[in-house]
Coordinates of C-alpha atoms in Angstrom, one line a residue:
X29 CA 80.4 52.6 160.3
X30 CA 78.6 53.9 157.2
X31 CA 75.6 55.1 159.3
X32 CA 77.9 57.1 161.6
X33 CA 79.6 58.7 158.6
X34 CA 76.2 59.7 157.2
X35 CA 75.2 61.3 160.5
X36 CA 78.4 63.3 160.6
X37 CA 77.8 64.5 157.0
X38 CA 74.2 65.3 157.8
X39 CA 75.2 67.2 161.0
X40 CA 77.9 69.2 159.1
X41 CA 75.5 70.2 156.4
X42 CA 72.9 71.4 158.9
X43 CA 75.6 73.2 160.9
X44 CA 76.6 75.2 157.8
X45 CA 73.1 75.9 156.3
X46 CA 70.5 75.9 159.1
X47 CA 72.3 76.9 162.3
X48 CA 69.9 79.7 162.9
X49 CA 66.9 77.4 163.0
X50 CA 68.2 74.7 165.3
X51 CA 68.3 74.5 169.0
X52 CA 70.2 72.0 171.1
X53 CA 70.7 68.6 169.7
X54 CA 71.1 65.9 172.3
X55 CA 72.4 62.4 171.3
X56 CA 70.2 59.6 172.6
X57 CA 72.5 57.0 171.2
X58 CA 76.1 58.1 170.6
X59 CA 76.8 58.1 166.9
X60 CA 73.2 59.1 166.0
X61 CA 71.7 62.6 165.8
X62 CA 68.1 63.4 166.6
X63 CA 67.2 65.3 163.5
X64 CA 63.4 64.8 163.2
X65 CA 62.2 68.2 162.1
X66 CA 59.2 68.4 164.3
X67 CA 61.2 67.5 167.4
X68 CA 63.8 70.3 167.0
X69 CA 63.1 73.2 169.3
X70 CA 63.5 76.8 167.9
X71 CA 65.5 78.7 170.5
X72 CA 66.6 81.8 168.5
X73 CA 69.2 82.8 166.1
X74 CA 71.6 84.3 168.5
X75 CA 71.7 81.6 171.2
X76 CA 75.4 80.9 171.8
X77 CA 74.6 77.4 173.1
X78 CA 73.6 76.3 169.6
X79 CA 77.1 76.6 168.1
X80 CA 78.6 74.9 171.2
X81 CA 76.2 72.0 171.1
X82 CA 76.5 71.5 167.4
X83 CA 80.3 71.4 167.7
X84 CA 80.2 69.0 170.7
X85 CA 77.8 66.6 168.9
X86 CA 79.9 66.7 165.8
X87 CA 83.1 65.9 167.7
X88 CA 81.4 63.0 169.6
X89 CA 80.0 61.5 166.5
X90 CA 83.3 61.8 164.6
X91 CA 85.1 60.1 167.5
X92 CA 82.7 57.1 167.4
X93 CA 82.7 57.0 163.7
X94 CA 86.4 56.2 163.9
X95 CA 86.0 53.6 166.6
X96 CA 84.5 50.4 165.2
X97 CA 84.1 48.7 168.6
X98 CA 82.2 51.6 170.1
X99 CA 80.0 52.0 167.0
X100 CA 79.2 48.3 167.2
X101 CA 78.4 48.5 170.9
X102 CA 75.9 51.4 170.4
X103 CA 74.4 49.7 167.3
X104 CA 73.7 46.6 169.5
X105 CA 72.4 48.8 172.3
X106 CA 69.9 50.5 169.9
X107 CA 68.0 47.2 169.4
X108 CA 69.0 44.9 172.2
X109 CA 67.6 47.1 175.0
X110 CA 64.2 47.6 173.3
X111 CA 64.2 43.9 172.5
X112 CA 64.7 42.6 176.0
X113 CA 61.0 42.1 176.4
X114 CA 61.0 39.8 173.3
X115 CA 63.9 38.0 174.8
X116 CA 62.1 37.3 178.0
X117 CA 58.9 36.4 176.2
X118 CA 60.5 33.7 174.1
X119 CA 62.8 32.5 177.0
X120 CA 59.7 31.6 179.1
X121 CA 57.1 30.9 176.4
X122 CA 59.2 28.5 174.3
X123 CA 60.6 26.9 177.5
X124 CA 57.1 25.5 178.2
X125 CA 57.5 23.2 175.2
X126 CA 61.2 22.5 176.1
X127 CA 60.4 21.4 179.6
X128 CA 57.4 19.2 178.7
X129 CA 59.6 16.1 178.4
X130 CA 61.0 17.0 181.9
X131 CA 57.5 17.2 183.3
X132 CA 56.6 13.9 181.7
X133 CA 59.5 12.3 183.6
X134 CA 59.2 14.2 186.9
X135 CA 55.4 14.1 187.2
X136 CA 54.5 11.0 185.3
X137 CA 51.2 10.6 187.3
X138 CA 50.2 14.0 186.1
X139 CA 51.7 14.6 182.7
X140 CA 52.0 11.1 181.2
X141 CA 49.6 8.7 182.9
X142 CA 47.0 11.2 184.2
X143 CA 46.4 9.3 187.4
X144 CA 46.5 12.3 189.7
X145 CA 45.7 15.1 187.3
X146 CA 42.8 15.9 185.0
X147 CA 43.9 15.1 181.5
X148 CA 41.8 18.0 180.1
X149 CA 43.6 20.5 182.4
X150 CA 47.0 19.3 181.3
X151 CA 46.1 19.4 177.7
X152 CA 44.5 22.8 178.1
X153 CA 47.7 24.4 179.6
X154 CA 48.9 25.5 176.2
X155 CA 45.6 27.0 175.3
X156 CA 45.4 28.8 178.7
X157 CA 48.7 30.4 178.0
X158 CA 47.8 31.4 174.4
X159 CA 44.5 32.8 175.7
X160 CA 46.4 35.1 178.0
X161 CA 48.7 36.2 175.2
X162 CA 45.7 37.0 172.9
X163 CA 44.0 39.0 175.7
X164 CA 47.2 41.0 176.3
X165 CA 47.7 41.7 172.7
X166 CA 44.2 43.2 172.3
X167 CA 43.9 45.1 175.6
X168 CA 47.5 46.3 176.0
X169 CA 47.7 47.4 172.4
X170 CA 44.7 49.7 172.9
X171 CA 45.9 50.8 176.3
X172 CA 49.4 51.7 174.9
X173 CA 47.8 54.0 172.3
X174 CA 46.0 55.8 175.2
X175 CA 48.6 56.0 178.0
X176 CA 51.8 55.9 176.0
X177 CA 54.6 53.5 175.1
X178 CA 56.6 54.0 178.3
X179 CA 53.8 53.2 180.8
X180 CA 52.4 50.5 178.6
X181 CA 55.8 48.9 178.6
X182 CA 56.1 49.2 182.4
X183 CA 52.7 47.5 182.8
X184 CA 53.6 44.6 180.6
X185 CA 56.8 44.2 182.5
X186 CA 54.9 44.0 185.7
X187 CA 52.7 41.2 184.5
X188 CA 55.8 39.3 183.2
X189 CA 57.6 39.8 186.4
X190 CA 54.7 38.6 188.6
X191 CA 54.0 35.7 186.2
X192 CA 57.7 34.7 186.1
X193 CA 57.9 34.5 189.9
X194 CA 54.7 32.4 190.1
X195 CA 56.0 30.0 187.4
X196 CA 59.3 29.6 189.2
X197 CA 57.8 29.0 192.6
X198 CA 54.7 27.1 191.5
X199 CA 53.5 24.7 194.2
X200 CA 50.3 23.3 195.7
X201 CA 48.8 21.0 198.4
X202 CA 48.6 18.3 195.7
X203 CA 50.1 17.7 192.3
X204 CA 46.8 18.7 190.8
X205 CA 46.9 21.9 192.8
X206 CA 50.4 22.6 191.5
X207 CA 49.3 22.0 187.9
X208 CA 46.4 24.5 188.4
X209 CA 48.8 27.1 189.8
X210 CA 51.2 26.5 187.0
X211 CA 48.4 27.1 184.4
X212 CA 47.3 30.3 186.1
X213 CA 50.9 31.5 186.2
X214 CA 51.2 30.9 182.5
X215 CA 48.1 33.0 181.8
X216 CA 49.4 35.9 183.9
X217 CA 52.8 35.8 182.2
X218 CA 51.1 35.3 178.8
X219 CA 49.0 38.4 179.3
X220 CA 52.2 40.4 179.8
X221 CA 53.8 38.8 176.8
X222 CA 50.8 39.7 174.7
X223 CA 51.3 43.3 175.5
X224 CA 54.9 43.1 174.6
X225 CA 54.1 42.4 170.9
X226 CA 52.4 45.7 169.9
X227 CA 54.5 47.8 172.3
X228 CA 57.9 46.5 171.2
X229 CA 57.2 46.8 167.5
X230 CA 55.5 50.2 167.7
X231 CA 58.2 51.6 170.0
X232 CA 61.0 50.3 167.8
X233 CA 59.5 51.8 164.7
X234 CA 58.9 55.2 166.4
X235 CA 62.4 55.2 167.9
X236 CA 63.9 54.7 164.5
X237 CA 61.6 57.3 163.0
X238 CA 62.4 60.0 165.5
X239 CA 66.1 59.7 164.5
X240 CA 66.8 60.9 161.0
X241 CA 70.1 58.9 160.8
X242 CA 68.1 55.7 161.3
X243 CA 64.9 56.6 159.4
X244 CA 66.0 54.7 156.3
X245 CA 67.2 51.7 158.4
X246 CA 63.9 51.5 160.3
X247 CA 63.2 48.0 159.2
X248 CA 66.6 46.8 160.2
X249 CA 66.2 48.3 163.7
X250 CA 62.8 46.8 164.2
X251 CA 63.7 43.4 163.0
X252 CA 66.9 43.4 165.0
X253 CA 64.7 44.1 168.0
X254 CA 62.6 41.1 167.0
X255 CA 65.8 38.9 166.8
X256 CA 65.8 39.0 170.6
X257 CA 63.0 36.5 170.4
X258 CA 65.3 34.1 168.6
X259 CA 68.0 34.7 171.2
X260 CA 65.6 34.0 174.0
X261 CA 64.6 30.7 172.6
X262 CA 68.3 29.8 171.9
X263 CA 69.5 30.8 175.4
X264 CA 66.7 29.0 177.2
X265 CA 67.4 25.7 175.3
X266 CA 71.2 26.1 176.0
X267 CA 70.5 26.8 179.7
X268 CA 68.4 23.6 180.0
X269 CA 71.1 21.6 178.2
X270 CA 73.7 23.0 180.6
X271 CA 71.6 22.3 183.7
X272 CA 70.9 18.8 182.6
X273 CA 74.6 18.2 182.2
X274 CA 75.4 19.9 185.6
X275 CA 72.9 17.7 187.4
X276 CA 74.1 14.6 185.5
X277 CA 70.7 14.0 183.8
X278 CA 72.2 13.1 180.4
X279 CA 71.1 9.5 179.9
X280 CA 67.7 7.8 180.0
X281 CA 67.6 7.3 183.8
X282 CA 66.5 10.4 185.7
X283 CA 66.5 11.7 189.3
X284 CA 63.2 13.4 189.7
X285 CA 64.5 15.9 192.3
X286 CA 67.3 16.9 189.9
X287 CA 64.9 17.4 187.0
X288 CA 62.6 19.5 189.3
X289 CA 65.6 21.7 190.1
X290 CA 66.6 22.0 186.4
X291 CA 63.3 23.6 185.3
X292 CA 62.9 25.8 188.3
X293 CA 66.5 27.1 188.1
X294 CA 66.0 27.8 184.4
X295 CA 63.0 29.9 185.2
X296 CA 64.8 31.6 188.0
X297 CA 67.6 32.6 185.7
X298 CA 65.1 34.0 183.3
X299 CA 63.8 36.3 186.0
X300 CA 67.1 38.1 186.0
X301 CA 66.5 39.9 182.6
X302 CA 62.8 40.4 183.5
X303 CA 63.8 42.2 186.7
X304 CA 66.4 44.3 184.8
X305 CA 63.8 45.1 182.1
X306 CA 61.2 46.3 184.7
X307 CA 63.8 48.5 186.5
X308 CA 65.0 50.0 183.2
X309 CA 61.6 50.8 181.9
X310 CA 60.4 52.2 185.2
X311 CA 63.3 54.6 185.8
X312 CA 65.1 55.1 182.5
X313 CA 62.8 54.5 179.5
X314 CA 61.8 57.7 177.8
X315 CA 58.3 58.2 176.2
X316 CA 58.2 57.9 172.4
X317 CA 58.5 61.3 170.8
X318 CA 56.4 60.2 167.9
X319 CA 53.6 59.1 170.2
X320 CA 53.8 62.4 172.3
X321 CA 53.6 64.4 169.1
X322 CA 50.5 62.6 168.0
X323 CA 48.8 62.0 171.4
X324 CA 45.2 63.2 171.5
X325 CA 42.5 63.3 174.2
X326 CA 40.7 60.1 175.1
X327 CA 37.5 61.6 173.6
X328 CA 39.0 61.3 170.1
X329 CA 39.6 57.5 170.5
X330 CA 36.1 56.5 169.3
X331 CA 36.4 58.5 166.1
X332 CA 39.8 57.0 165.5
X333 CA 38.3 53.5 165.6
X334 CA 35.7 54.5 163.0
X335 CA 38.4 55.9 160.7
X336 CA 40.4 52.7 161.3
X337 CA 37.6 50.4 160.2
X338 CA 36.6 52.6 157.2
X339 CA 39.9 53.5 155.7
X340 CA 42.4 51.0 157.0
X341 CA 40.4 47.7 157.1
X342 CA 42.2 46.3 154.1
X343 CA 45.6 46.9 155.6
X344 CA 44.4 45.3 158.9
X345 CA 42.9 42.4 157.0
X346 CA 46.2 41.9 155.1
X347 CA 48.5 42.1 158.2
X348 CA 46.2 40.2 160.6
X349 CA 45.3 37.3 158.2
X350 CA 48.9 37.0 156.9
X351 CA 50.0 36.6 160.5
X352 CA 47.2 34.0 161.1
X353 CA 48.3 32.0 158.0
X354 CA 51.9 32.1 159.1
X355 CA 51.2 31.1 162.7
X356 CA 49.2 28.1 161.5
X357 CA 52.3 27.0 159.6
X358 CA 54.8 28.1 162.2
X359 CA 53.2 26.4 165.2
X360 CA 52.3 23.4 163.1
X361 CA 56.0 23.2 162.4
X362 CA 56.8 23.5 166.2
X363 CA 54.2 20.8 167.0
X364 CA 55.7 18.5 164.5
X365 CA 59.2 19.1 166.0
X366 CA 58.9 16.3 168.6
X367 CA 57.8 13.8 165.9
X368 CA 60.7 15.0 163.7
X369 CA 63.2 14.3 166.5
X370 CA 61.7 10.9 167.2
X371 CA 62.1 10.0 163.5
X372 CA 65.8 11.1 163.5
X373 CA 66.7 9.7 166.9
X374 CA 64.3 7.0 168.2
X375 CA 64.3 6.8 172.0
X376 CA 66.2 10.1 172.4
X377 CA 67.0 11.3 175.9
X378 CA 65.7 14.6 177.1
X379 CA 69.2 16.1 176.5
X380 CA 69.5 14.8 173.0
X381 CA 66.0 16.1 172.2
X382 CA 67.0 19.6 173.5
X383 CA 70.2 19.4 171.5
X384 CA 68.2 18.9 168.3
X385 CA 66.0 21.8 169.4
X386 CA 69.1 23.9 170.0
X387 CA 70.3 23.3 166.4
X388 CA 66.9 24.2 165.0
X389 CA 66.9 27.4 167.1
X390 CA 70.4 28.4 165.9
X391 CA 69.4 27.9 162.2
X392 CA 66.3 30.0 162.8
X393 CA 68.4 32.7 164.5
X394 CA 70.5 33.0 161.3
X395 CA 67.3 33.6 159.4
X396 CA 66.3 36.5 161.7
X397 CA 69.5 38.3 160.8
X398 CA 69.2 37.7 157.1
X399 CA 65.8 39.4 157.4
X400 CA 67.3 42.3 159.4
X401 CA 70.1 43.0 156.9
X402 CA 67.9 42.8 153.7
X403 CA 64.6 44.3 154.7
X404 CA 65.7 47.8 154.0
X405 CA 67.5 47.0 150.7
X406 CA 65.7 48.5 147.6
X407 CA 65.9 45.2 145.9
X408 CA 64.1 43.4 148.8
X409 CA 61.8 45.4 151.0
X410 CA 59.0 44.2 153.2
X411 CA 56.6 42.8 150.7
X412 CA 59.2 40.9 148.7
X413 CA 60.8 39.5 151.8
X414 CA 57.4 38.3 153.1
X415 CA 56.4 36.9 149.7
X416 CA 59.7 35.1 149.3
X417 CA 59.5 33.5 152.7
X418 CA 55.9 32.3 152.2
X419 CA 56.9 31.0 148.8
X420 CA 60.0 29.1 149.9
X421 CA 58.2 27.5 153.0
X422 CA 55.3 26.5 150.7
X423 CA 57.7 24.7 148.3
X424 CA 59.7 23.1 151.2
X425 CA 56.6 21.8 153.0
X426 CA 55.0 20.6 149.7
X427 CA 58.1 18.6 149.1
X428 CA 58.0 17.1 152.6
X429 CA 54.3 16.2 152.2
X430 CA 54.6 14.7 148.7
X431 CA 57.6 12.6 149.5
X432 CA 57.1 12.0 153.2
X433 CA 57.0 8.2 153.2
X434 CA 60.1 8.0 151.0
X435 CA 62.0 10.7 153.0
X436 CA 61.6 8.7 156.3
X437 CA 62.2 5.3 154.8
X438 CA 66.0 5.2 154.8
X439 CA 68.8 6.8 156.8
X440 CA 70.1 8.5 153.6
X441 CA 66.7 10.0 152.8
X442 CA 66.3 11.1 156.4
X443 CA 69.2 13.5 155.8
X444 CA 67.2 15.1 153.0
X445 CA 64.2 15.3 155.2
X446 CA 66.4 17.0 157.9
X447 CA 67.6 19.5 155.3
X448 CA 64.1 20.4 154.1
X449 CA 62.8 20.8 157.7
X450 CA 65.7 23.0 158.8
X451 CA 65.5 25.1 155.7
X452 CA 61.8 25.7 156.4
X453 CA 62.8 27.1 159.8
X454 CA 65.4 29.3 158.1
X455 CA 63.1 30.7 155.5
X456 CA 60.3 31.1 158.1
X457 CA 62.5 33.6 160.0
X458 CA 64.1 35.0 156.7
X459 CA 60.6 36.0 155.7
X460 CA 57.1 36.1 157.3
X461 CA 58.0 35.5 161.0
X462 CA 60.0 38.8 161.0
X463 CA 57.8 40.8 158.6
X464 CA 54.4 39.9 160.1
X465 CA 55.8 41.5 163.3
X466 CA 57.3 44.5 161.5
X467 CA 54.6 45.5 159.1
X468 CA 51.7 46.4 161.6
X469 CA 54.2 48.8 163.3
X470 CA 54.6 50.7 160.0
X471 CA 51.5 50.6 157.9
X472 CA 49.2 52.3 160.5
X473 CA 49.3 55.8 161.9
X474 CA 50.7 56.5 165.3
X475 CA 47.3 57.0 167.0
X476 CA 46.1 53.5 166.2
X477 CA 49.5 51.7 165.6
X478 CA 49.7 49.6 168.8
X479 CA 45.9 48.8 168.6
X480 CA 46.3 47.5 165.1
X481 CA 49.5 45.6 165.9
X482 CA 47.7 44.0 168.9
X483 CA 44.7 42.9 166.7
X484 CA 47.1 41.5 164.1
X485 CA 49.2 39.6 166.6
X486 CA 46.1 38.3 168.4
X487 CA 44.7 37.0 165.1
X488 CA 48.1 35.3 164.5
X489 CA 47.8 33.6 167.9
X490 CA 44.4 32.3 167.0
X491 CA 46.2 30.6 164.1
X492 CA 48.4 29.0 166.7
X493 CA 45.3 27.7 168.5
X494 CA 43.9 26.3 165.2
X495 CA 47.2 24.5 164.5
X496 CA 47.2 23.0 168.0
X497 CA 43.7 21.6 167.7
X498 CA 43.6 20.7 164.0
X499 CA 47.1 19.2 163.6
X500 CA 46.3 16.6 166.3
X501 CA 43.9 14.9 163.8
X502 CA 46.2 14.9 160.8
X503 CA 48.7 12.4 159.5
X504 CA 52.3 13.5 159.4
X505 CA 52.1 14.1 155.6
X506 CA 48.8 15.8 156.1
X507 CA 50.4 18.3 158.5
X508 CA 52.8 19.4 155.8
X509 CA 50.1 19.6 153.1
X510 CA 48.0 21.9 155.4
X511 CA 51.0 24.0 156.3
X512 CA 52.0 24.4 152.7
X513 CA 48.5 25.5 151.8
X514 CA 48.5 28.2 154.4
X515 CA 51.8 29.5 153.2
X516 CA 50.4 29.7 149.6
X517 CA 47.4 31.6 151.0
X518 CA 49.8 34.0 152.9
X519 CA 51.7 34.7 149.6
X520 CA 48.5 35.7 147.8
X521 CA 47.3 37.8 150.6
X522 CA 50.6 39.6 150.9
X523 CA 50.7 40.5 147.2
X524 CA 47.1 41.9 147.3
X525 CA 46.8 43.7 150.6
X526 CA 50.2 44.6 152.1
X527 CA 51.9 47.9 151.2
X528 CA 55.7 48.3 151.1
X529 CA 56.5 51.5 153.2
X530 CA 60.2 50.8 153.2
X531 CA 61.3 54.4 153.1
X532 CA 58.2 56.3 153.9
X533 CA 58.4 58.8 156.8
X534 CA 55.9 57.6 159.4
X535 CA 54.9 61.3 159.8
X536 CA 53.4 61.1 156.4
X537 CA 51.0 58.4 157.5
X538 CA 50.1 60.6 160.5
X539 CA 49.4 63.6 158.2
X540 CA 47.1 61.5 156.1
X541 CA 45.4 60.2 159.2
X542 CA 44.8 63.8 160.4
X543 CA 43.1 64.6 157.1
X544 CA 40.9 61.5 157.4
X545 CA 40.0 62.4 161.0
X546 CA 38.9 65.8 159.7
X547 CA 36.6 64.0 157.2
X548 CA 38.5 65.3 154.2
X549 CA 40.7 62.6 152.5
X550 CA 41.5 65.0 149.6
X551 CA 43.2 67.4 152.1
X552 CA 46.2 65.2 152.1
X553 CA 48.1 64.7 148.8
X554 CA 51.6 63.6 150.0
X555 CA 53.8 60.5 149.7
X556 CA 51.6 58.3 151.8
X557 CA 49.2 58.1 148.8
X558 CA 51.9 57.7 146.2
X559 CA 51.2 54.5 144.2
X560 CA 54.6 53.0 145.4
X561 CA 53.4 53.3 149.0
X562 CA 50.0 51.6 148.5
X563 CA 49.0 48.0 148.3
X564 CA 47.7 46.5 145.1
X565 CA 44.2 46.5 146.5
X566 CA 44.5 50.2 147.5
X567 CA 45.6 51.0 143.9
X568 CA 42.6 49.1 142.6
X569 CA 40.4 51.3 144.9
X570 CA 42.1 54.4 143.4
X571 CA 43.6 55.9 146.5
X572 CA 46.5 57.2 144.5
X573 CA 44.2 59.7 142.9
X574 CA 44.8 62.0 145.9
X575 CA 48.6 62.2 145.3
X576 CA 49.7 65.6 144.1
X577 CA 53.3 66.6 144.7
X578 CA 52.8 70.3 144.0
X579 CA 49.8 70.6 146.3
X580 CA 51.6 68.7 149.0
X581 CA 54.7 71.0 148.8
X582 CA 52.3 74.0 149.3
X583 CA 50.7 72.3 152.2
X584 CA 54.1 71.6 153.8
X585 CA 55.0 75.2 153.6
X586 CA 51.8 76.2 155.3
X587 CA 52.4 73.5 158.0
X588 CA 56.0 74.6 158.4
X589 CA 57.6 71.2 157.8
X590 CA 60.3 70.1 155.4
X591 CA 59.8 67.7 152.5
X592 CA 60.4 64.1 153.5
X593 CA 62.0 63.2 150.2
X594 CA 61.0 59.6 150.6
X595 CA 60.0 58.9 147.0
X596 CA 63.3 60.0 145.5
X597 CA 65.3 57.9 148.0
X598 CA 63.2 54.8 147.9
X599 CA 62.1 54.8 144.2

C-alpha cells in the first residue's frame, strides 16, 4: 500500500511541476509509474494527450492504492512472473535428489546394486547436470549481454522445455540406455537452467530500476524473484508426497510400476509452468529498457571485457568467490540431508524422507522472505545481510561439528541437532543464498551485468562440485567443520570486496562505465564512486578520490539528466 501511495504522490508532484517536459506515461504494472528520466519521451509542451494520460494514470493508481487485494495481486505479479524460470529450475533440479530414493527402489539393478548399469555413469549424473548448468551460466550470460534479455530468456526457456520433455519421456532399449538418455536430458535442461541465473537476476534488477516507484525497493523485487526457487523446491517435494499417497506407496513395500509413474508424472506436471513460461516470453515479454538504453555494437564487446578485468576484477572476485564458498557449504548441507534424516528416522520410508525434506524446504522458504523484506532496509542492506548469514551459519555448523557425537547420542540431544540443522537452512536463505544471487545483478554495469553474473554463478557451481567430491571422503563431523570454515571465509571476503549499492541508481554505474570505456576514469565523479557505494578494498585503492558532487552536477546538466539523489536517501 505504501508503495502505491508514494507513486501517487510522485505522479501528482510531476503533474504540477513538470507537465511540459513529460510525454505519455504508460503503466507496465498497475499501481506503478514508469518514471525513469531517460525513458520518458519529450513530445512537446502543447500536446493535449499529456494531460489526459497523466490524469488517467493518476486515477488508475489512486484506485489501486485503495484496493488492498488488487495492490497485493500486482505486487505478486511483479516478481512471480519474472521468477517463473527460477521456479521451474528448482522444481526439476532439486527433484533429482528427491527422486533418487525412488530410483534406488524402482531400478535397483542400476541405482543400488549396479548390476546392469555402470557405477561410474550413475555417480556421474549429478556432475553431468552441474556441468550443463555451469556451461549455460557462462555462455548464456555473455549471449544475453549481446542479444538482449528477452531473446536470451526465450533461448533458455527453449532448452528447459526440450530438456523437461526428454526427462519426462526418458527411455532406452536397455536400462543402461535409459540411464544414458536421462543423463543427457539432465545436461540439456541444466544448460537452460544455467542461463536462467544471470538472465533472471539482471532482468529483475533492470525492471526495478526502470521504474522509479520501485527503484528503492530493487533488492526486495530481485530477492522476491529469487524466492520462486524456494517455491519450486517446496512444490516439487509436495507433489511427490501427494503422488506417493495417491499411488499407495506410503510404506516400505513398493510397486515398481507405481513408483515409475510417480516420478514421470511429477516431471510432466513440471512441464506445465515451463510451457507457460516459454509462451509468455516468446509473445509477451518486453525487452529490458535499461539494456536497450545501454546496448552497443558487438565490436565494443572486446573492449568491455578489458575494462571488466581491469576495473571490476575485485568486485567479480568478491561476488564469485563468495558464491563459491557459499555453495560448498550449501550443497554440503544438502548432501548431508539424507544422513541427517537417517539419524532422525532410521529405516524411513520414501514418503517419510520426503516429508522431512518438505519441512526443511518450508523453513528455508521463510528465510527467503526474511531476506526480501530486510535487504532494502537502511539498517540491513546487502553486505550486512550476507555477512550476518555467513556468520550465523558458521556458528551453527561449528556447534554441530564440535558436539556432533553428543548431539546424535540420545533422542533428547537429537532435537537440539535438528534445531541447529534447520536454523542453518533458515539463515542460509536469510543471508548468502539470496544475496549471492542479488549482488552480481547490481554491482556491475548493464553492458557486462549478465556476463559477470554468469561467471559468479558458474564459480558457485564449481563449489557445488567440490562439495560433492570432497564431502564423500569426510566424516560427518568433518563435513560440518569444513562447511563452517567456508562460511567464515565467505564472511571475510564479503567485508573486504563486496560493495553495498542498496540505493544507488544503476544508471550511475553505467555512467561510470562509459567514462572507463572512454579511457578517462576522472571524467566521472558521481555517486558510484562515493565512499558509501564502494567496497572496503576499493576505498583502500582510493577510488573515492574521483567523487566530486559539484563537478557531477555540472556534468549532469550537460548530459541533460536529473540528479539521482541516492546518497541523501540511502545515507
